mmCIF file of C-alpha atoms in Angstrom:
data_model
loop_
_atom_site.group_PDB
_atom_site.id
_atom_site.type_symbol
_atom_site.label_atom_id
_atom_site.label_comp_id
_atom_site.label_asym_id
_atom_site.label_seq_id
_atom_site.Cartn_x
_atom_site.Cartn_y
_atom_site.Cartn_z
ATOM 1 C CA MET O 1 87.984 -150.755 -1.736
ATOM 2 C CA SER O 2 85.603 -150.440 -0.130
ATOM 3 C CA LEU O 3 83.184 -146.248 2.450
ATOM 4 C CA LEU O 4 82.307 -146.318 6.120
ATOM 5 C CA PRO O 5 79.447 -145.962 8.349
ATOM 6 C CA SER O 6 79.209 -142.876 10.513
ATOM 7 C CA TYR O 7 80.402 -143.961 14.081
ATOM 8 C CA ARG O 8 78.416 -143.373 17.550
ATOM 9 C CA LEU O 9 79.266 -145.084 20.645
ATOM 10 C CA PRO O 10 76.207 -146.662 22.745
ATOM 11 C CA THR O 11 74.416 -144.750 24.958
ATOM 12 C CA LEU O 12 75.840 -145.457 28.430
ATOM 13 C CA TYR O 13 73.619 -146.924 31.330
ATOM 14 C CA ARG O 14 72.484 -143.867 33.669
ATOM 15 C CA ALA O 15 71.289 -144.602 37.539
ATOM 16 C CA PRO O 16 68.823 -143.371 39.198
ATOM 17 C CA SER O 17 68.420 -140.443 41.557
ATOM 18 C CA SER O 18 69.791 -141.911 44.753
ATOM 19 C CA ARG O 19 66.698 -140.137 46.491
ATOM 20 C CA LEU O 20 64.381 -142.856 44.880
ATOM 21 C CA TYR O 21 66.973 -145.003 46.910
ATOM 22 C CA SER O 22 66.902 -142.769 50.388
ATOM 23 C CA SER O 23 63.197 -143.939 50.811
ATOM 24 C CA ILE O 24 64.419 -147.236 52.325
ATOM 25 C CA TYR O 25 65.668 -145.656 55.032
ATOM 26 C CA SER O 26 63.112 -142.988 55.557
ATOM 27 C CA THR O 27 60.470 -143.770 58.165
ATOM 28 C CA SER O 28 58.428 -140.939 56.461
ATOM 29 C CA ARG O 29 54.686 -142.133 55.072
ATOM 30 C CA HIS O 30 55.127 -139.175 52.911
ATOM 31 C CA TRP O 31 57.947 -140.681 51.155
ATOM 32 C CA GLN O 32 56.757 -144.012 51.088
ATOM 33 C CA GLY O 33 53.604 -143.395 49.113
ATOM 34 C CA GLN O 34 56.384 -141.659 46.802
ATOM 35 C CA TRP O 35 57.954 -144.752 46.695
ATOM 36 C CA ARG O 36 55.224 -146.626 45.667
ATOM 37 C CA ARG O 37 53.691 -144.294 42.641
ATOM 38 C CA HIS O 38 57.271 -144.310 41.304
ATOM 39 C CA ASN O 39 57.317 -148.216 41.379
ATOM 40 C CA SER O 40 53.452 -148.239 40.160
ATOM 41 C CA THR O 41 53.910 -146.012 37.335
ATOM 42 C CA GLU O 42 57.662 -147.679 35.951
ATOM 43 C CA SER O 43 55.729 -150.966 35.886
ATOM 44 C CA GLN O 44 52.938 -149.448 34.353
ATOM 45 C CA ALA O 45 54.891 -147.930 31.224
ATOM 46 C CA LYS O 46 56.947 -151.310 31.132
ATOM 47 C CA VAL O 47 53.500 -152.841 30.511
ATOM 48 C CA ASP O 48 52.158 -150.181 28.216
ATOM 49 C CA TYR O 49 55.895 -150.289 26.059
ATOM 50 C CA GLN O 50 55.427 -154.558 25.881
ATOM 51 C CA ALA O 51 51.236 -153.819 24.149
ATOM 52 C CA LYS O 52 52.268 -151.183 21.474
ATOM 53 C CA TYR O 53 55.424 -153.445 20.560
ATOM 54 C CA ALA O 54 52.627 -156.627 20.629
ATOM 55 C CA GLU O 55 51.206 -156.424 17.194
ATOM 56 C CA LYS O 56 54.672 -155.569 15.451
ATOM 57 C CA LEU O 57 56.300 -158.865 17.524
ATOM 58 C CA HIS O 58 53.691 -161.222 16.247
ATOM 59 C CA ARG O 59 53.929 -159.940 12.616
ATOM 60 C CA ARG O 60 57.585 -160.386 13.091
ATOM 61 C CA ALA O 61 57.808 -163.863 14.253
ATOM 62 C CA GLU O 62 55.078 -164.999 11.792
ATOM 63 C CA GLU O 63 57.193 -163.726 9.075
ATOM 64 C CA GLU O 64 60.194 -165.684 10.132
ATOM 65 C CA GLY O 65 58.281 -168.635 11.669
ATOM 66 C CA VAL O 66 59.339 -168.744 14.973
ATOM 67 C CA GLY O 67 57.237 -168.099 18.481
ATOM 68 C CA ILE O 68 57.267 -164.613 20.324
ATOM 69 C CA SER O 69 59.376 -166.193 22.832
ATOM 70 C CA ASP O 70 62.283 -166.971 20.142
ATOM 71 C CA MET O 71 61.254 -163.687 18.046
ATOM 72 C CA VAL O 72 62.609 -161.740 21.329
ATOM 73 C CA VAL O 73 65.493 -163.866 21.507
ATOM 74 C CA ARG O 74 66.912 -162.809 18.626
ATOM 75 C CA LEU O 75 66.233 -159.448 18.475
ATOM 76 C CA LYS O 76 68.085 -159.149 21.771
ATOM 77 C CA GLU O 77 71.291 -161.026 20.290
ATOM 78 C CA ARG O 78 70.592 -158.248 17.541
ATOM 79 C CA GLN O 79 71.287 -155.319 19.663
ATOM 80 C CA LYS O 80 74.192 -157.315 20.970
ATOM 81 C CA GLU O 81 75.963 -157.499 18.729
ATOM 82 C CA GLU O 82 75.153 -153.946 17.231
ATOM 83 C CA ARG O 83 76.883 -152.936 20.170
ATOM 84 C CA ARG O 84 79.649 -155.297 19.994
ATOM 85 C CA GLN O 85 79.840 -154.353 16.504
ATOM 86 C CA LYS O 86 79.725 -150.246 17.581
ATOM 87 C CA GLU O 87 82.464 -150.499 20.175
ATOM 88 C CA LEU O 88 84.965 -152.138 17.632
ATOM 89 C CA ALA O 89 84.574 -149.432 15.154
ATOM 90 C CA ALA O 90 85.198 -146.982 17.915
ATOM 91 C CA ALA O 91 88.422 -148.492 18.353
ATOM 92 C CA ALA O 92 89.399 -149.096 15.524
ATOM 93 C CA LEU O 93 88.791 -145.269 14.639
ATOM 94 C CA LYS O 94 90.485 -144.183 17.475
ATOM 95 C CA GLU O 95 93.325 -146.645 17.056
ATOM 96 C CA GLN O 96 93.261 -144.776 13.169
ATOM 97 C CA GLU O 97 93.715 -141.545 14.837
ATOM 98 C CA GLU O 98 96.275 -142.288 16.668
ATOM 99 C CA LEU O 99 98.467 -144.043 13.174
ATOM 100 C CA GLN O 100 97.040 -141.179 11.433
ATOM 101 C CA ALA O 101 100.222 -138.649 11.209
ATOM 102 C CA PRO O 102 100.103 -135.898 9.031
ATOM 103 C CA GLN O 103 103.777 -134.872 9.107
ATOM 104 C CA ARG O 104 104.118 -130.623 9.728
ATOM 105 C CA GLN O 105 107.077 -130.723 12.064
ATOM 106 C CA GLY O 106 109.041 -130.892 8.881
ATOM 107 C CA SER O 107 112.753 -130.186 10.476
ATOM 108 C CA THR O 108 112.245 -131.210 14.015
ATOM 109 C CA GLN O 109 111.925 -134.773 13.018
ATOM 110 C CA SER O 110 115.216 -134.956 10.053
ATOM 111 C CA HIS O 111 116.686 -137.453 12.501
ATOM 112 C CA SER O 112 114.123 -139.958 12.832
ATOM 113 C CA GLY O 113 114.288 -143.310 11.115
ATOM 114 C CA ALA O 114 110.889 -144.373 10.331
ATOM 115 C CA THR O 115 109.113 -140.954 10.900
ATOM 116 C CA SER O 116 111.825 -139.288 8.011
ATOM 117 C CA GLU O 117 110.647 -138.674 5.042
ATOM 118 C CA ARG O 118 112.018 -140.165 1.821
ATOM 119 C CA ARG O 119 115.110 -137.651 -0.231
ATOM 120 C CA ASP O 120 114.830 -139.119 -3.711
ATOM 121 C CA SER O 121 113.283 -137.472 -6.650
ATOM 122 C CA SER O 122 110.211 -139.294 -5.879
ATOM 123 C CA PRO O 123 106.869 -136.980 -6.454
ATOM 124 C CA VAL O 124 104.553 -140.016 -4.615
ATOM 125 C CA LYS O 125 103.695 -137.918 -1.618
ATOM 126 C CA PRO O 126 105.391 -140.731 1.777
ATOM 127 C CA LEU O 127 103.678 -143.087 3.178
ATOM 128 C CA ASN O 128 104.650 -141.610 6.355
ATOM 129 C CA SER O 129 103.268 -138.608 5.830
ATOM 130 C CA ILE O 130 99.823 -140.711 6.347
ATOM 131 C CA LEU O 131 100.486 -142.950 8.298
ATOM 132 C CA LYS O 132 102.515 -142.561 11.692
ATOM 133 C CA LEU O 133 104.702 -145.581 10.864
ATOM 134 C CA ASP O 134 107.175 -146.165 14.221
ATOM 135 C CA LYS O 135 103.565 -146.706 15.854
ATOM 136 C CA VAL O 136 102.451 -149.429 13.380
ATOM 137 C CA LEU O 137 105.615 -151.702 14.181
ATOM 138 C CA SER O 138 106.306 -150.835 18.169
ATOM 139 C CA SER O 139 102.395 -151.635 18.296
ATOM 140 C CA SER O 140 103.508 -155.302 16.134
ATOM 141 C CA THR O 141 99.865 -154.549 14.292
ATOM 142 C CA ALA O 142 98.682 -157.049 11.840
ATOM 143 C CA GLY O 143 98.771 -156.587 8.680
ATOM 144 C CA GLU O 144 95.072 -157.300 8.767
ATOM 145 C CA GLN O 145 95.150 -154.533 10.654
ATOM 146 C CA VAL O 146 96.677 -151.868 8.871
ATOM 147 C CA ALA O 147 95.172 -152.519 5.863
ATOM 148 C CA ALA O 148 91.224 -151.649 8.237
ATOM 149 C CA LEU O 149 92.843 -148.206 9.708
ATOM 150 C CA TRP O 150 93.898 -148.151 6.480
ATOM 151 C CA ASN O 151 90.424 -148.258 4.448
ATOM 152 C CA ALA O 152 88.789 -146.217 7.940
ATOM 153 C CA TYR O 153 91.045 -143.137 8.056
ATOM 154 C CA HIS O 154 90.586 -142.607 3.627
ATOM 155 C CA GLY O 155 86.625 -143.331 4.615
ATOM 156 C CA SER O 156 86.545 -140.392 6.734
ATOM 157 C CA ARG O 157 88.007 -137.967 4.984
ATOM 158 C CA THR O 158 86.166 -135.042 2.342
ATOM 159 C CA GLY O 159 83.691 -135.003 5.836
ATOM 160 C CA GLY O 160 83.398 -138.257 6.471
ATOM 161 C CA THR O 161 81.791 -138.993 2.947
ATOM 162 C CA GLY O 162 85.477 -140.528 1.581
ATOM 163 C CA ARG O 163 84.746 -138.670 -1.653
ATOM 164 C CA GLY O 164 87.607 -137.927 -3.934
ATOM 165 C CA PHE O 165 89.362 -141.589 -2.435
ATOM 166 C CA LEU O 166 89.272 -144.924 -2.794
ATOM 167 C CA SER O 167 91.444 -147.342 -0.831
ATOM 168 C CA ALA O 168 92.471 -150.851 -0.577
ATOM 169 C CA SER O 169 95.916 -153.511 0.182
ATOM 170 C CA MET O 170 97.130 -156.408 -1.331
ATOM 171 C CA PRO O 171 99.687 -159.602 -0.357
ATOM 172 C CA VAL O 172 102.572 -158.605 -1.856
ATOM 173 C CA ALA O 173 103.098 -161.676 -3.787
ATOM 174 C CA THR O 174 100.030 -159.985 -6.245
ATOM 175 C CA TYR O 175 101.876 -157.055 -6.598
ATOM 176 C CA GLU O 176 105.314 -158.117 -7.820
ATOM 177 C CA ASN O 177 102.651 -159.669 -10.086
ATOM 178 C CA MET O 178 100.858 -156.839 -11.227
ATOM 179 C CA LEU O 179 104.245 -154.853 -11.129
ATOM 180 C CA GLU O 180 106.450 -157.211 -13.881
ATOM 181 C CA THR O 181 103.271 -157.001 -16.910
ATOM 182 C CA ALA O 182 103.169 -153.400 -15.694
ATOM 183 C CA LYS O 183 107.228 -153.093 -16.397
ATOM 184 C CA CYS O 184 106.383 -154.252 -19.981
ATOM 185 C CA TYR O 185 103.149 -152.656 -21.032
ATOM 186 C CA PRO O 186 102.865 -149.456 -18.762
ATOM 187 C CA ARG O 187 100.234 -148.127 -21.003
ATOM 188 C CA PHE O 188 96.573 -149.095 -22.118
ATOM 189 C CA VAL O 189 93.175 -147.723 -22.323
ATOM 190 C CA VAL O 190 89.953 -148.813 -20.702
ATOM 191 C CA PRO O 191 86.195 -147.910 -21.835
ATOM 192 C CA LEU O 192 83.895 -146.576 -18.918
ATOM 193 C CA PRO O 193 80.410 -146.074 -20.537
ATOM 194 C CA ARG O 194 78.342 -142.829 -20.910
ATOM 195 C CA GLU O 195 74.370 -142.306 -21.618
ATOM 196 C CA SER O 196 73.842 -142.521 -25.468
ATOM 197 C CA ILE O 197 73.092 -139.117 -26.980
ATOM 198 C CA GLY O 198 70.652 -138.858 -29.677
ATOM 199 C CA ALA O 199 67.377 -140.727 -30.086
ATOM 200 C CA GLU O 200 68.726 -142.565 -32.453
ATOM 201 C CA ASP O 201 71.459 -143.961 -30.401
ATOM 202 C CA LYS O 202 69.647 -144.486 -27.099
ATOM 203 C CA ASP O 203 69.343 -148.237 -27.059
ATOM 204 C CA LYS O 204 73.469 -148.844 -27.908
ATOM 205 C CA GLN O 205 75.636 -148.541 -24.753
ATOM 206 C CA ALA O 206 78.174 -145.572 -25.064
ATOM 207 C CA TYR O 207 81.561 -145.351 -23.678
ATOM 208 C CA GLU O 208 84.323 -142.757 -23.065
ATOM 209 C CA PHE O 209 87.837 -144.250 -23.502
ATOM 210 C CA TYR O 210 90.706 -143.571 -20.940
ATOM 211 C CA TYR O 211 94.356 -143.877 -21.500
ATOM 212 C CA MET O 212 96.316 -144.752 -18.346
ATOM 213 C CA GLU O 213 99.962 -144.522 -17.918
ATOM 214 C CA TRP O 214 102.360 -146.466 -15.166
ATOM 215 C CA SER O 215 105.149 -144.827 -13.376
ATOM 216 C CA PHE O 216 107.899 -146.308 -11.329
ATOM 217 C CA HIS O 217 109.791 -144.355 -8.256
ATOM 218 C CA GLY O 218 112.137 -146.858 -7.071
ATOM 219 C CA SER O 219 111.857 -148.557 -3.687
ATOM 220 C CA PRO O 220 111.008 -147.191 -0.466
ATOM 221 C CA PRO O 221 113.213 -147.546 2.233
ATOM 222 C CA GLU O 222 112.080 -150.797 5.057
ATOM 223 C CA PRO O 223 110.708 -148.310 8.233
ATOM 224 C CA LYS O 224 112.334 -149.093 11.175
ATOM 225 C CA SER O 225 110.635 -148.388 14.943
ATOM 226 C CA THR O 226 114.066 -146.732 16.227
ATOM 227 C CA THR O 227 116.143 -145.103 14.970
ATOM 228 C CA ASP O 228 120.419 -145.214 14.841
ATOM 229 C CA LEU O 229 122.771 -143.101 13.692
ATOM 230 C CA PHE O 230 125.514 -144.604 13.179
ATOM 231 C CA SER O 231 123.953 -147.733 11.601
ATOM 232 C CA ALA O 232 124.908 -147.710 7.442
ATOM 233 C CA PRO O 233 122.136 -147.830 5.236
ATOM 234 C CA LYS O 234 120.564 -150.643 4.006
ATOM 235 C CA ALA O 235 119.178 -151.557 0.565
ATOM 236 C CA SER O 236 116.003 -152.079 0.409
ATOM 237 C CA SER O 237 113.752 -155.262 -0.706
ATOM 238 C CA ASN O 238 110.446 -153.581 -0.711
ATOM 239 C CA PRO O 239 109.351 -153.476 -4.356
ATOM 240 C CA HIS O 240 109.459 -150.294 -6.538
ATOM 241 C CA THR O 241 106.597 -147.824 -5.072
ATOM 242 C CA SER O 242 104.151 -147.417 -8.661
ATOM 243 C CA THR O 243 101.092 -144.759 -9.720
ATOM 244 C CA ILE O 244 98.985 -145.445 -12.656
ATOM 245 C CA LEU O 245 97.483 -141.711 -14.341
ATOM 246 C CA PHE O 246 94.211 -141.897 -15.388
ATOM 247 C CA THR O 247 93.194 -139.050 -18.453
ATOM 248 C CA PRO O 248 90.514 -138.631 -21.165
ATOM 249 C CA LEU O 249 91.769 -140.538 -24.205
ATOM 250 C CA GLN O 250 90.873 -136.987 -26.069
ATOM 251 C CA GLU O 251 91.755 -134.749 -23.203
ATOM 252 C CA TYR O 252 95.492 -136.759 -23.780
ATOM 253 C CA LYS O 253 95.399 -136.856 -27.781
ATOM 254 C CA LEU O 254 95.507 -132.711 -27.328
ATOM 255 C CA ARG O 255 97.354 -131.911 -25.029
ATOM 256 C CA GLN O 256 99.970 -135.354 -24.024
ATOM 257 C CA SER O 257 101.962 -134.676 -21.151
ATOM 258 C CA PHE O 258 100.376 -132.042 -20.334
ATOM 259 C CA ALA O 259 97.179 -133.333 -20.151
ATOM 260 C CA THR O 260 95.796 -133.046 -16.757
ATOM 261 C CA PRO O 261 94.706 -136.616 -15.636
ATOM 262 C CA TYR O 262 91.604 -137.198 -13.685
ATOM 263 C CA PHE O 263 92.549 -139.659 -11.685
ATOM 264 C CA VAL O 264 95.505 -140.868 -9.525
ATOM 265 C CA MET O 265 96.425 -144.582 -7.996
ATOM 266 C CA THR O 266 99.348 -145.057 -6.008
ATOM 267 C CA HIS O 267 100.428 -148.379 -4.656
ATOM 268 C CA TYR O 268 102.847 -147.901 -1.235
ATOM 269 C CA PRO O 269 104.751 -151.321 -0.747
ATOM 270 C CA ASP O 270 106.874 -149.851 2.020
ATOM 271 C CA LEU O 271 105.212 -152.412 4.185
ATOM 272 C CA ALA O 272 106.029 -155.195 2.069
ATOM 273 C CA GLN O 273 108.778 -156.531 4.313
ATOM 274 C CA SER O 274 107.494 -156.636 8.004
ATOM 275 C CA HIS O 275 103.446 -156.682 7.259
ATOM 276 C CA GLY O 276 103.212 -158.749 3.727
ATOM 277 C CA ILE O 277 100.918 -156.185 2.423
ATOM 278 C CA VAL O 278 101.000 -152.912 -0.361
ATOM 279 C CA LEU O 279 98.667 -150.217 0.225
ATOM 280 C CA LEU O 280 96.656 -148.832 -2.379
ATOM 281 C CA ARG O 281 95.555 -144.695 -2.508
ATOM 282 C CA GLY O 282 93.359 -143.895 -5.236
ATOM 283 C CA GLU O 283 92.863 -139.651 -5.593
ATOM 284 C CA ILE O 284 90.322 -137.866 -7.745
ATOM 285 C CA THR O 285 91.377 -134.891 -9.049
ATOM 286 C CA PRO O 286 89.016 -131.913 -7.324
ATOM 287 C CA SER O 287 86.993 -130.169 -10.109
ATOM 288 C CA ALA O 288 87.572 -126.372 -11.436
ATOM 289 C CA ALA O 289 85.650 -124.017 -12.454
ATOM 290 C CA SER O 290 86.890 -123.592 -15.978
ATOM 291 C CA SER O 291 87.161 -127.978 -16.233
ATOM 292 C CA GLY O 292 83.849 -128.867 -17.889
ATOM 293 C CA ALA O 293 83.685 -132.470 -15.981
ATOM 294 C CA ALA O 294 80.037 -133.443 -16.531
ATOM 295 C CA GLU O 295 80.856 -136.505 -14.970
ATOM 296 C CA GLY O 296 82.158 -135.219 -12.185
ATOM 297 C CA ASP O 297 80.239 -135.311 -9.032
ATOM 298 C CA GLY O 298 80.056 -131.769 -7.758
ATOM 299 C CA ARG O 299 83.850 -131.392 -6.707
ATOM 300 C CA PHE O 300 85.926 -133.679 -8.145
ATOM 301 C CA MET O 301 86.413 -134.618 -11.923
ATOM 302 C CA LEU O 302 85.549 -138.081 -11.913
ATOM 303 C CA SER O 303 82.535 -139.684 -10.137
ATOM 304 C CA GLN O 304 83.044 -142.393 -7.532
ATOM 305 C CA GLU O 305 81.745 -144.919 -9.273
ATOM 306 C CA ASP O 306 84.185 -144.568 -12.608
ATOM 307 C CA ALA O 307 87.028 -143.970 -10.222
ATOM 308 C CA HIS O 308 86.032 -147.755 -8.939
ATOM 309 C CA ARG O 309 85.954 -148.906 -12.366
ATOM 310 C CA LEU O 310 89.245 -147.991 -14.001
ATOM 311 C CA ALA O 311 90.396 -149.557 -10.237
ATOM 312 C CA VAL O 312 88.602 -152.922 -10.859
ATOM 313 C CA SER O 313 90.468 -152.621 -14.846
ATOM 314 C CA VAL O 314 93.976 -152.503 -13.355
ATOM 315 C CA GLN O 315 93.364 -156.115 -12.271
ATOM 316 C CA ALA O 316 91.691 -157.167 -14.918
ATOM 317 C CA PHE O 317 94.449 -156.370 -17.488
ATOM 318 C CA TYR O 318 97.612 -156.638 -15.044
ATOM 319 C CA LEU O 319 96.685 -159.940 -13.259
ATOM 320 C CA TRP O 320 97.190 -162.466 -15.171
ATOM 321 C CA ASN O 321 97.340 -166.672 -14.739
ATOM 322 C CA ASP O 322 98.541 -169.211 -16.108
ATOM 323 C CA GLN O 323 95.225 -170.293 -18.118
ATOM 324 C CA ASP O 324 94.902 -166.479 -19.294
ATOM 325 C CA SER O 325 96.717 -167.333 -22.620
ATOM 326 C CA GLY O 326 94.044 -164.529 -24.728
ATOM 327 C CA GLY O 327 91.660 -162.304 -23.413
ATOM 328 C CA ALA O 328 92.929 -158.998 -21.242
ATOM 329 C CA LYS O 329 96.521 -160.486 -21.669
ATOM 330 C CA ASN O 330 96.401 -160.783 -25.687
ATOM 331 C CA LEU O 331 94.896 -156.997 -25.672
ATOM 332 C CA LEU O 332 97.298 -155.606 -23.019
ATOM 333 C CA GLN O 333 100.177 -157.196 -25.961
ATOM 334 C CA LYS O 334 98.727 -155.829 -29.223
ATOM 335 C CA PHE O 335 98.679 -152.334 -27.714
ATOM 336 C CA HIS O 336 102.198 -152.560 -27.371
ATOM 337 C CA GLU O 337 103.248 -154.823 -29.964
ATOM 338 C CA ASN O 338 100.975 -154.853 -32.695
ATOM 339 C CA PRO O 339 98.488 -151.917 -32.518
ATOM 340 C CA ASP O 340 97.222 -152.517 -36.385
ATOM 341 C CA GLU O 341 95.891 -155.341 -34.859
ATOM 342 C CA PHE O 342 94.558 -153.949 -31.885
ATOM 343 C CA ASN O 343 90.611 -153.782 -31.856
ATOM 344 C CA TRP O 344 88.503 -151.813 -29.588
ATOM 345 C CA GLU O 345 85.487 -153.889 -29.732
ATOM 346 C CA ASP O 346 87.370 -156.735 -28.613
ATOM 347 C CA LEU O 347 88.269 -154.310 -25.864
ATOM 348 C CA LEU O 348 84.585 -153.569 -25.330
ATOM 349 C CA LYS O 349 83.387 -157.696 -25.173
ATOM 350 C CA THR O 350 86.262 -158.447 -22.806
ATOM 351 C CA VAL O 351 85.496 -155.257 -20.445
ATOM 352 C CA LYS O 352 83.018 -156.154 -18.642
ATOM 353 C CA VAL O 353 81.849 -152.783 -17.409
#
């Protein structure tokens, strides 16, 4: 779940002034002299440029154990690869902007099959309000490309910094395994490292516990690239949409269901059948003047790093394998089935933060 660097298109080659070439057809000595002086200056500048960086080239070549000529070839190859990467990034960003679709038309798209918003009671923001699903389907975009565009979109939020958002994608089978575990054990607590308060405890690692809770919102309809108003609606074969709310444990104890979640993760399985992926979107709650969230990073109630740790903890406790007979699985089961046997120290040993 990974931030995007800013993109800048490579500088285009600019042709020299046509006046330089006009001297070829001129018999004037004046223009011929100008042409010679121009070539002489250009050659001298080239020599000066090479001399200026000769020492750096020698030093770099000695560090890498190659000759000067090989060093020059390597540098040219690196520059060529950098230009290629910038061009690919620019193309991906352009395609991402075309797929992005904040739906402001409302009623004008109420009859669109692929772009219409869901009419169920789900509180989840529809995926269609973030991506143009009809373009995704009509352009035969592969799952890997959709995931890259999804990450690029969230990385461009908040003035291009990506702050306040996390994004990722996962295979459908991985999500279904995690979803099966979550339906059996929808609640848990995870620790986040904090600085110790007090001189006597400065050598001990402090933790703040976060209460997490899953919610399930039914299966989203499978998107279509075309609309048939007379076709009968079909039952969706997509997995359930799900959300995870993370709240500081102390605040949850005080406010219960009225507690403010600091971080919300949403899993979008809309493209599970068509592209074989489930998209993940994480949103950090913006901070208010009265929130008193000392651990936030300015405008948010949680830092980017802490949000990433919470997202990783979901995988640690809800993605089991056949060999996992203890550890995370055992703790999750005890938390629900035998809370008296649940041990906080075992939790801290299991979670590697």
